Coordinates of C-alpha atoms in Angstrom, one line a residue:
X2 CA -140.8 15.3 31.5
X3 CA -138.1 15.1 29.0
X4 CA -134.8 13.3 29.2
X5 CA -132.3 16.0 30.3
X6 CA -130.3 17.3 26.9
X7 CA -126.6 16.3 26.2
X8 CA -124.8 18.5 25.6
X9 CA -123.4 18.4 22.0
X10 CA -120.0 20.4 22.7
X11 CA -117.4 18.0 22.9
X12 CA -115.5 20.6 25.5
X13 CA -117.0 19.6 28.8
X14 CA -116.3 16.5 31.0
X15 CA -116.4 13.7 28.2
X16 CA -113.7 15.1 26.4
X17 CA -111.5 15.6 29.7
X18 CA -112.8 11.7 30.3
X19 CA -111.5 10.6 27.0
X20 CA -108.4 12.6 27.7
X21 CA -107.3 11.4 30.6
X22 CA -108.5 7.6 29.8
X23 CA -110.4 8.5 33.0
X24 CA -108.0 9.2 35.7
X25 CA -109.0 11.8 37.7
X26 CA -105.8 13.0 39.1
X27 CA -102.2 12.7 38.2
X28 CA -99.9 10.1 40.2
X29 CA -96.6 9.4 40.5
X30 CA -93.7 11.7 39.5
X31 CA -96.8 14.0 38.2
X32 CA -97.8 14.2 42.3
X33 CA -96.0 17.2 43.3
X34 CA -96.8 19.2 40.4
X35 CA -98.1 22.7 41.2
X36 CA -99.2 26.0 38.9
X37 CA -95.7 27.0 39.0
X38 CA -94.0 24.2 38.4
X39 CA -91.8 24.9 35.5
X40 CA -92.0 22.1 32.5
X41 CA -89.5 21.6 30.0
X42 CA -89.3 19.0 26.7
X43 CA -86.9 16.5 26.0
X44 CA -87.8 15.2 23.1
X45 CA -89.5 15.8 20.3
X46 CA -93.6 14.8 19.6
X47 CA -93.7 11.2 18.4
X48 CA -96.2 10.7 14.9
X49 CA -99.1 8.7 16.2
X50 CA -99.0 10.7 19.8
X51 CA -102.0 11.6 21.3
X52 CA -102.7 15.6 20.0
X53 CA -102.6 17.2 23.9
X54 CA -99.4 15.6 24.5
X55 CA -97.8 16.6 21.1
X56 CA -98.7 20.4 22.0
X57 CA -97.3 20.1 25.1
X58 CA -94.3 19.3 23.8
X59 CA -94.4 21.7 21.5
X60 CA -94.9 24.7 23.2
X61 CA -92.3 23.5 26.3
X62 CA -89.3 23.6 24.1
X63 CA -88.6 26.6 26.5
X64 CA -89.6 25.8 30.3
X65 CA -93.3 27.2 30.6
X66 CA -94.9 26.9 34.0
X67 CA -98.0 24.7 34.5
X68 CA -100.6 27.4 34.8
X69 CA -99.1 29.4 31.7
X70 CA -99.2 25.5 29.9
X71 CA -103.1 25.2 31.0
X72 CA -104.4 28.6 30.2
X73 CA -102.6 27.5 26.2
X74 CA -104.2 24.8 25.8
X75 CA -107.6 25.7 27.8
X76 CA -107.5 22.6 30.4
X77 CA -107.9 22.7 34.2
X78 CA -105.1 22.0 36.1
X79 CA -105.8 18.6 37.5
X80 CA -106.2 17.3 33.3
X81 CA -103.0 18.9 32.2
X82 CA -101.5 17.1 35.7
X83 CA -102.8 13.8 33.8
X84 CA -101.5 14.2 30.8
X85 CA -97.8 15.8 32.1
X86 CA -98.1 12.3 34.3
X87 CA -97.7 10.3 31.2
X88 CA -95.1 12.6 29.7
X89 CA -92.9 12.6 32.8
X90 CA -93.6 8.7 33.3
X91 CA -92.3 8.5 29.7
X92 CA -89.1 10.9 30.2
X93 CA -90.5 13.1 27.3
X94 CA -90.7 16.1 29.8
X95 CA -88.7 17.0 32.5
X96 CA -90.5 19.5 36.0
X97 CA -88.7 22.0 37.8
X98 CA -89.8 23.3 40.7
X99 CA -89.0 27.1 41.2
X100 CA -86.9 27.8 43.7
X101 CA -87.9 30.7 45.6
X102 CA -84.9 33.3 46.3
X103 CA -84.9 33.2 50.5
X104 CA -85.2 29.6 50.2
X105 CA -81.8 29.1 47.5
X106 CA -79.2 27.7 50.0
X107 CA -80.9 29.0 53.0
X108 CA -79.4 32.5 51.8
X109 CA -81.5 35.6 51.1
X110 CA -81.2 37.0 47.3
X111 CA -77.8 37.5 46.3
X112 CA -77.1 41.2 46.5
X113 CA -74.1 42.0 44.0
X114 CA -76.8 40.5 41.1
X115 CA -79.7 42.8 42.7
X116 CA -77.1 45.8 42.7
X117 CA -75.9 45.4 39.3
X118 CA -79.2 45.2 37.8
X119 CA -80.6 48.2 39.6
X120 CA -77.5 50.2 38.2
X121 CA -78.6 48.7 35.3
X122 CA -82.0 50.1 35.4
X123 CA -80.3 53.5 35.9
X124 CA -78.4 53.7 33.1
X125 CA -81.5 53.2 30.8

């Protein structure tokens, strides 16, 4: 029998190992982090940074929501968790959670806004 073949793509679970420094899951501030989670930068990628964590800041100048962030940069959600862990830990990024409308205030969704954009909507 032969030695079972490594694989020489450096995409699979070394890289995510190398990534993460081998956590497996995000703690902290990072633990309440889900795929909508809205993330948004506050500074400005540092020269020397590690590349994932530069590109996150990079493309959350404007809040982008976890899952939107993962499918970017092509990593499963518990590796970007990692990786926004450190950024959050460091006060580079800052995590919104979305609030859902029947859930703002304990009101429903505020009517005057719905009504004026469905007039808008009729205008067009």
């Amino acid at each position: 029998m032969s030695a079972p073949r490594r694989p020489s793509d450096p995409s699979g679970l070394e890289r995510y190992y190398v990534l993460t420094g081998g956590r497996s899951g995000p703690g902290g501030s990072a633990s309440s982090l889900d795929v909508a989670t809205l993330v948004l930068a506050r500074a400005a990628p540092l020269p020397g940074m590690q590349h994932e964590h530069e590109e996150i800041l990079r493309r959350c100048r404007d809040p982008l929501s976890v899952a939107e962030l993962g499918a970017h940069l092509g990593l499963p959600f518990n590796i970007l968790a990692v990786l926004l862990s450190d950024l959050l830990d460091a006060g580079r990024v800052e995590a919104r959670n979305p609030i859902p409308a029947h859930d703002a205030a304990g009101r429903g969704p505020d009517l005057a806004l719905l009504e004026e954009v469905l007039s808008g909507l009729e205008r067009l």
